[in-house]
């Protein structure tokens, strides 16, 4: 966006702020001068709170262990060294995120960015590169923006860590799936879906990368991105998401 367009957008927002009262981003209740969510919608959100697995970030029962690890990560270290999420993915957080990415409620972005920064904590402090999970080109055309790019840029607005939106490229798998087993197909699809852009190859080598996405369900997408980055020479890969599935937690594949 040009400086002129940015200034015009800010002026428009400022004028709208003066004229119209803010509404809750979920239910539409008038909030007055506050931005964000009404008290009722706030109280329904479930934030991920410690203790969590030090590696995959899944909430663990009980307290008192300084740096707990879940059974799955203890049995086999995940490809992504540390994963963190701000919210538990349920009906409420889903409504919020769907509003953001499918209905363009971009006023939620500052709220989401604050939650992500808190959830990422030391992952953000220690990262060299902050990389959003890319969308397919056709999906980007359809939606007009990549929500992961907006979130990743929001949490890393300065020079350090470096926000790099185009390190990963997402494309359709080209390898024939016909002769593969179901498990092989899944591995093949995810591994073939991403590549590191040639222009960023040297920057990736030896870097600690923080991947950013909106929702973690099976973890397959983030895992595929991490594998591609590590194969390109990244030193380590962490991930932070706005919300994650916790009930049917599966080992990252
Ligand atoms: Zn509300
Ligand atoms: Zn774990």
mmCIF file of C-alpha atoms and ligand atoms in Angstrom:
data_model
loop_
_atom_site.group_PDB
_atom_site.id
_atom_site.type_symbol
_atom_site.label_atom_id
_atom_site.label_comp_id
_atom_site.label_asym_id
_atom_site.label_seq_id
_atom_site.Cartn_x
_atom_site.Cartn_y
_atom_site.Cartn_z
ATOM 1 C CA UNK A 1 0.000 0.000 0.000
ATOM 2 C CA UNK A 2 1.348 3.433 -0.899
ATOM 3 C CA UNK A 3 1.983 6.065 1.752
ATOM 4 C CA UNK A 4 -0.904 8.105 0.376
ATOM 5 C CA UNK A 5 -3.272 5.147 0.503
ATOM 6 C CA UNK A 6 -2.124 4.248 4.026
ATOM 7 C CA UNK A 7 -2.641 7.823 5.207
ATOM 8 C CA UNK A 8 -6.070 7.941 3.576
ATOM 9 C CA UNK A 9 -7.035 4.645 5.243
ATOM 10 C CA UNK A 10 -5.885 5.912 8.648
ATOM 11 C CA UNK A 11 -7.805 9.166 8.236
ATOM 12 C CA UNK A 12 -10.939 7.246 7.264
ATOM 13 C CA UNK A 13 -10.560 5.012 10.330
ATOM 14 C CA UNK A 14 -10.061 8.070 12.556
ATOM 15 C CA UNK A 15 -13.190 9.749 11.181
ATOM 16 C CA UNK A 16 -15.246 6.560 11.540
ATOM 17 C CA UNK A 17 -13.961 6.227 15.128
ATOM 18 C CA UNK A 18 -15.244 9.716 15.902
ATOM 19 C CA UNK A 19 -18.659 9.171 14.368
ATOM 20 C CA UNK A 20 -19.571 5.555 15.022
ATOM 21 C CA UNK A 21 -19.437 3.659 18.322
ATOM 22 C CA UNK A 22 -17.401 0.446 18.300
ATOM 23 C CA UNK A 23 -19.169 -2.880 18.219
ATOM 24 C CA UNK A 24 -18.188 -6.278 19.611
ATOM 25 C CA UNK A 25 -16.363 -8.096 16.822
ATOM 26 C CA UNK A 26 -18.281 -11.315 17.517
ATOM 27 C CA UNK A 27 -21.878 -10.471 18.464
ATOM 28 C CA UNK A 28 -22.189 -6.816 17.408
ATOM 29 C CA UNK A 29 -23.064 -5.419 20.855
ATOM 30 C CA UNK A 30 -22.273 -1.696 20.990
ATOM 31 C CA UNK A 31 -19.170 -1.114 23.117
ATOM 32 C CA UNK A 32 -18.899 2.685 23.085
ATOM 33 C CA UNK A 33 -15.308 3.842 22.833
ATOM 34 C CA UNK A 34 -13.660 0.479 23.482
ATOM 35 C CA UNK A 35 -12.505 -1.764 20.632
ATOM 36 C CA UNK A 36 -12.609 -5.543 20.657
ATOM 37 C CA UNK A 37 -15.082 -7.864 22.345
ATOM 38 C CA UNK A 38 -17.969 -7.433 24.770
ATOM 39 C CA UNK A 39 -17.644 -8.903 28.278
ATOM 40 C CA UNK A 40 -19.878 -11.863 27.382
ATOM 41 C CA UNK A 41 -17.809 -12.877 24.349
ATOM 42 C CA UNK A 42 -14.558 -12.391 26.286
ATOM 43 C CA UNK A 43 -15.722 -14.722 29.033
ATOM 44 C CA UNK A 44 -16.467 -17.481 26.506
ATOM 45 C CA UNK A 45 -12.934 -17.573 25.062
ATOM 46 C CA UNK A 46 -10.607 -20.249 26.422
ATOM 47 C CA UNK A 47 -6.974 -19.207 26.465
ATOM 48 C CA UNK A 48 -4.214 -21.807 26.565
ATOM 49 C CA UNK A 49 -2.677 -21.563 30.039
ATOM 50 C CA UNK A 50 0.260 -23.403 31.643
ATOM 51 C CA UNK A 51 1.180 -26.106 32.218
ATOM 52 C CA UNK A 52 1.715 -27.013 28.563
ATOM 53 C CA UNK A 53 4.064 -29.508 26.911
ATOM 54 C CA UNK A 54 7.399 -27.722 26.475
ATOM 55 C CA UNK A 55 7.581 -29.006 22.923
ATOM 56 C CA UNK A 56 4.170 -29.294 21.225
ATOM 57 C CA UNK A 57 2.418 -26.879 23.629
ATOM 58 C CA UNK A 58 -0.598 -29.088 24.332
ATOM 59 C CA UNK A 59 -2.171 -28.229 27.718
ATOM 60 C CA UNK A 60 -1.247 -30.828 30.343
ATOM 61 C CA UNK A 61 -3.140 -31.692 33.517
ATOM 62 C CA UNK A 62 -1.715 -30.825 36.923
ATOM 63 C CA UNK A 63 0.889 -28.295 37.931
ATOM 64 C CA UNK A 64 4.241 -28.129 39.649
ATOM 65 C CA UNK A 65 6.502 -29.612 36.967
ATOM 66 C CA UNK A 66 8.861 -26.864 35.792
ATOM 67 C CA UNK A 67 9.108 -27.854 32.136
ATOM 68 C CA UNK A 68 6.671 -30.685 31.424
ATOM 69 C CA UNK A 69 6.640 -32.813 28.294
ATOM 70 C CA UNK A 70 3.728 -34.872 26.929
ATOM 71 C CA UNK A 71 3.988 -38.584 26.254
ATOM 72 C CA UNK A 72 4.023 -38.195 22.491
ATOM 73 C CA UNK A 73 6.900 -35.701 22.457
ATOM 74 C CA UNK A 74 8.811 -37.745 25.049
ATOM 75 C CA UNK A 75 8.517 -40.797 22.784
ATOM 76 C CA UNK A 76 9.591 -38.952 19.647
ATOM 77 C CA UNK A 77 10.751 -35.333 19.367
ATOM 78 C CA UNK A 78 8.511 -33.404 16.915
ATOM 79 C CA UNK A 79 10.021 -31.750 13.834
ATOM 80 C CA UNK A 80 8.883 -28.374 15.201
ATOM 81 C CA UNK A 81 10.921 -27.768 18.333
ATOM 82 C CA UNK A 82 8.303 -25.660 20.183
ATOM 83 C CA UNK A 83 4.691 -24.911 19.274
ATOM 84 C CA UNK A 84 2.518 -22.415 21.137
ATOM 85 C CA UNK A 85 -1.059 -21.182 20.712
ATOM 86 C CA UNK A 86 -3.065 -18.386 22.274
ATOM 87 C CA UNK A 87 -6.534 -19.946 22.292
ATOM 88 C CA UNK A 88 -8.172 -23.331 22.480
ATOM 89 C CA UNK A 89 -9.914 -23.922 19.132
ATOM 90 C CA UNK A 90 -13.611 -24.321 19.891
ATOM 91 C CA UNK A 91 -16.886 -22.811 18.672
ATOM 92 C CA UNK A 92 -16.109 -19.371 20.127
ATOM 93 C CA UNK A 93 -12.566 -18.955 18.869
ATOM 94 C CA UNK A 94 -13.668 -20.435 15.547
ATOM 95 C CA UNK A 95 -16.343 -17.747 15.157
ATOM 96 C CA UNK A 96 -13.770 -15.077 15.877
ATOM 97 C CA UNK A 97 -11.210 -16.438 13.405
ATOM 98 C CA UNK A 98 -13.780 -17.110 10.681
ATOM 99 C CA UNK A 99 -14.937 -13.494 11.032
ATOM 100 C CA UNK A 100 -11.354 -12.373 10.524
ATOM 101 C CA UNK A 101 -10.424 -14.486 7.537
ATOM 102 C CA UNK A 102 -13.697 -15.032 5.691
ATOM 103 C CA UNK A 103 -15.598 -11.856 6.514
ATOM 104 C CA UNK A 104 -12.644 -9.475 6.551
ATOM 105 C CA UNK A 105 -13.104 -8.247 10.141
ATOM 106 C CA UNK A 106 -9.590 -6.850 10.129
ATOM 107 C CA UNK A 107 -10.316 -4.703 13.186
ATOM 108 C CA UNK A 108 -9.628 -7.921 15.132
ATOM 109 C CA UNK A 109 -6.013 -7.907 14.026
ATOM 110 C CA UNK A 110 -4.547 -5.828 16.920
ATOM 111 C CA UNK A 111 -6.286 -8.089 19.414
ATOM 112 C CA UNK A 112 -4.991 -11.232 17.697
ATOM 113 C CA UNK A 113 -1.483 -9.824 17.400
ATOM 114 C CA UNK A 114 -1.360 -9.098 21.148
ATOM 115 C CA UNK A 115 -2.494 -12.630 21.967
ATOM 116 C CA UNK A 116 0.018 -14.144 19.551
ATOM 117 C CA UNK A 117 2.896 -12.092 20.968
ATOM 118 C CA UNK A 118 2.050 -13.231 24.486
ATOM 119 C CA UNK A 119 1.690 -16.855 23.404
ATOM 120 C CA UNK A 120 4.962 -16.796 21.429
ATOM 121 C CA UNK A 121 6.995 -15.166 24.248
ATOM 122 C CA UNK A 122 10.579 -16.421 24.064
ATOM 123 C CA UNK A 123 9.925 -18.060 20.679
ATOM 124 C CA UNK A 124 9.554 -14.572 19.232
ATOM 125 C CA UNK A 125 12.532 -13.191 21.170
ATOM 126 C CA UNK A 126 14.796 -15.955 19.915
ATOM 127 C CA UNK A 127 13.601 -16.071 16.277
ATOM 128 C CA UNK A 128 15.702 -14.823 13.357
ATOM 129 C CA UNK A 129 12.926 -15.068 10.769
ATOM 130 C CA UNK A 130 9.140 -14.847 11.198
ATOM 131 C CA UNK A 131 7.453 -16.748 8.368
ATOM 132 C CA UNK A 132 3.710 -17.056 7.677
ATOM 133 C CA UNK A 133 2.220 -20.275 6.316
ATOM 134 C CA UNK A 134 1.432 -19.422 2.672
ATOM 135 C CA UNK A 135 -1.916 -19.862 0.923
ATOM 136 C CA UNK A 136 -2.481 -21.456 -2.459
ATOM 137 C CA UNK A 137 -2.457 -18.770 -5.136
ATOM 138 C CA UNK A 138 -6.097 -19.362 -6.050
ATOM 139 C CA UNK A 139 -7.168 -19.074 -2.424
ATOM 140 C CA UNK A 140 -5.199 -15.864 -2.059
ATOM 141 C CA UNK A 141 -6.926 -14.496 -5.153
ATOM 142 C CA UNK A 142 -10.314 -15.498 -3.783
ATOM 143 C CA UNK A 143 -9.797 -14.083 -0.280
ATOM 144 C CA UNK A 144 -7.662 -11.102 -1.213
ATOM 145 C CA UNK A 145 -5.289 -11.498 1.742
ATOM 146 C CA UNK A 146 -3.461 -14.170 3.691
ATOM 147 C CA UNK A 147 -4.472 -13.979 7.342
ATOM 148 C CA UNK A 148 -1.190 -15.618 8.412
ATOM 149 C CA UNK A 149 0.766 -12.823 6.675
ATOM 150 C CA UNK A 150 -1.215 -10.144 8.530
ATOM 151 C CA UNK A 151 -0.641 -11.912 11.845
ATOM 152 C CA UNK A 152 3.061 -12.620 11.241
ATOM 153 C CA UNK A 153 3.737 -9.020 10.217
ATOM 154 C CA UNK A 154 1.828 -7.815 13.271
ATOM 155 C CA UNK A 155 3.991 -9.760 15.711
ATOM 156 C CA UNK A 156 7.260 -8.771 14.009
ATOM 157 C CA UNK A 157 6.840 -5.180 12.791
ATOM 158 C CA UNK A 158 10.485 -4.147 13.329
ATOM 159 C CA UNK A 159 13.817 -5.243 11.842
ATOM 160 C CA UNK A 160 14.379 -7.991 14.470
ATOM 161 C CA UNK A 161 13.182 -10.668 14.117
ATOM 162 C CA UNK A 162 12.835 -10.255 10.400
ATOM 163 C CA UNK A 163 9.354 -10.706 8.932
ATOM 164 C CA UNK A 164 9.677 -12.484 5.594
ATOM 165 C CA UNK A 165 6.311 -13.211 3.944
ATOM 166 C CA UNK A 166 7.536 -15.046 0.859
ATOM 167 C CA UNK A 167 10.086 -17.568 2.146
ATOM 168 C CA UNK A 168 7.687 -20.456 1.599
ATOM 169 C CA UNK A 169 5.822 -21.034 -1.643
ATOM 170 C CA UNK A 170 2.742 -23.249 -1.714
ATOM 171 C CA UNK A 171 1.895 -25.136 -4.874
ATOM 172 C CA UNK A 172 -0.128 -28.133 -5.961
ATOM 173 C CA UNK A 173 1.604 -31.465 -5.691
ATOM 174 C CA UNK A 174 2.734 -32.715 -9.056
ATOM 175 C CA UNK A 175 3.772 -36.251 -8.136
ATOM 176 C CA UNK A 176 1.262 -38.928 -9.149
ATOM 177 C CA UNK A 177 -0.573 -40.294 -6.100
ATOM 178 C CA UNK A 178 -1.893 -43.401 -7.853
ATOM 179 C CA UNK A 179 0.570 -45.984 -6.620
ATOM 180 C CA UNK A 180 0.963 -44.701 -3.047
ATOM 181 C CA UNK A 181 -0.630 -45.983 0.152
ATOM 182 C CA UNK A 182 -2.922 -43.661 2.126
ATOM 183 C CA UNK A 183 -0.198 -42.723 4.582
ATOM 184 C CA UNK A 184 2.356 -42.255 1.802
ATOM 185 C CA UNK A 185 -0.105 -40.046 -0.057
ATOM 186 C CA UNK A 186 -0.537 -37.792 2.937
ATOM 187 C CA UNK A 187 3.203 -37.497 3.430
ATOM 188 C CA UNK A 188 3.682 -36.902 -0.261
ATOM 189 C CA UNK A 189 0.987 -34.232 -0.499
ATOM 190 C CA UNK A 190 2.246 -32.282 2.472
ATOM 191 C CA UNK A 191 5.924 -32.575 1.595
ATOM 192 C CA UNK A 192 5.291 -31.645 -2.029
ATOM 193 C CA UNK A 193 2.975 -28.746 -1.197
ATOM 194 C CA UNK A 194 5.703 -26.296 -0.151
ATOM 195 C CA UNK A 195 9.142 -25.187 -1.203
ATOM 196 C CA UNK A 196 11.587 -22.510 -0.067
ATOM 197 C CA UNK A 197 11.786 -19.620 -2.544
ATOM 198 C CA UNK A 198 15.263 -19.570 -4.137
ATOM 199 C CA UNK A 199 15.751 -15.892 -3.236
ATOM 200 C CA UNK A 200 15.520 -16.762 0.481
ATOM 201 C CA UNK A 201 17.619 -19.919 0.562
ATOM 202 C CA UNK A 202 20.754 -18.276 1.937
ATOM 203 C CA UNK A 203 18.787 -16.362 4.606
ATOM 204 C CA UNK A 204 17.185 -19.588 5.835
ATOM 205 C CA UNK A 205 20.492 -21.452 6.333
ATOM 206 C CA UNK A 206 21.305 -21.617 10.047
ATOM 207 C CA UNK A 207 18.313 -19.434 11.031
ATOM 208 C CA UNK A 208 15.826 -20.042 13.788
ATOM 209 C CA UNK A 209 12.456 -19.717 12.062
ATOM 210 C CA UNK A 210 9.153 -18.926 13.758
ATOM 211 C CA UNK A 211 6.215 -20.136 11.648
ATOM 212 C CA UNK A 212 2.893 -18.316 12.067
ATOM 213 C CA UNK A 213 -0.583 -19.650 11.269
ATOM 214 C CA UNK A 214 -4.129 -19.019 12.430
ATOM 215 C CA UNK A 215 -5.304 -22.504 13.429
ATOM 216 C CA UNK A 216 -3.534 -25.745 14.293
ATOM 217 C CA UNK A 217 -5.652 -28.874 13.838
ATOM 218 C CA UNK A 218 -3.634 -31.983 12.938
ATOM 219 C CA UNK A 219 -0.373 -30.056 12.666
ATOM 220 C CA UNK A 220 0.297 -31.550 9.215
ATOM 221 C CA UNK A 221 0.611 -28.192 7.429
ATOM 222 C CA UNK A 222 3.012 -26.669 9.947
ATOM 223 C CA UNK A 223 4.966 -29.908 10.037
ATOM 224 C CA UNK A 224 5.321 -29.914 6.234
ATOM 225 C CA UNK A 225 6.534 -26.288 6.288
ATOM 226 C CA UNK A 226 9.056 -27.110 9.012
ATOM 227 C CA UNK A 227 10.405 -30.121 7.127
ATOM 228 C CA UNK A 228 10.942 -28.016 4.010
ATOM 229 C CA UNK A 229 12.698 -25.276 5.991
ATOM 230 C CA UNK A 230 14.950 -27.755 7.814
ATOM 231 C CA UNK A 231 15.782 -29.489 4.532
ATOM 232 C CA UNK A 232 16.824 -26.065 3.202
ATOM 233 C CA UNK A 233 19.210 -25.650 6.126
ATOM 234 C CA UNK A 234 17.201 -23.845 8.840
ATOM 235 C CA UNK A 235 18.809 -24.274 12.272
ATOM 236 C CA UNK A 236 15.495 -24.834 14.080
ATOM 237 C CA UNK A 237 11.791 -24.216 13.557
ATOM 238 C CA UNK A 238 9.191 -23.091 16.137
ATOM 239 C CA UNK A 239 5.532 -22.269 15.511
ATOM 240 C CA UNK A 240 2.858 -20.040 16.976
ATOM 241 C CA UNK A 241 -0.875 -20.136 16.183
ATOM 242 C CA UNK A 242 -3.872 -18.159 17.217
ATOM 243 C CA UNK A 243 -5.816 -21.273 18.210
ATOM 244 C CA UNK A 244 -5.201 -24.994 18.467
ATOM 245 C CA UNK A 245 -7.206 -28.165 18.788
ATOM 246 C CA UNK A 246 -6.563 -29.737 22.181
ATOM 247 C CA UNK A 247 -9.207 -32.432 22.682
ATOM 248 C CA UNK A 248 -8.188 -34.748 19.868
ATOM 249 C CA UNK A 249 -4.483 -33.986 20.135
ATOM 250 C CA UNK A 250 -2.437 -35.986 17.693
ATOM 251 C CA UNK A 251 1.279 -36.294 17.363
ATOM 252 C CA UNK A 252 2.627 -33.937 14.722
ATOM 253 C CA UNK A 253 3.349 -36.013 11.657
HETATM 254 ZN ZN1 LIG B 1 -19.934 -9.895 22.006
HETATM 255 ZN ZN1 LIG B 2 4.079 -32.574 23.443
#
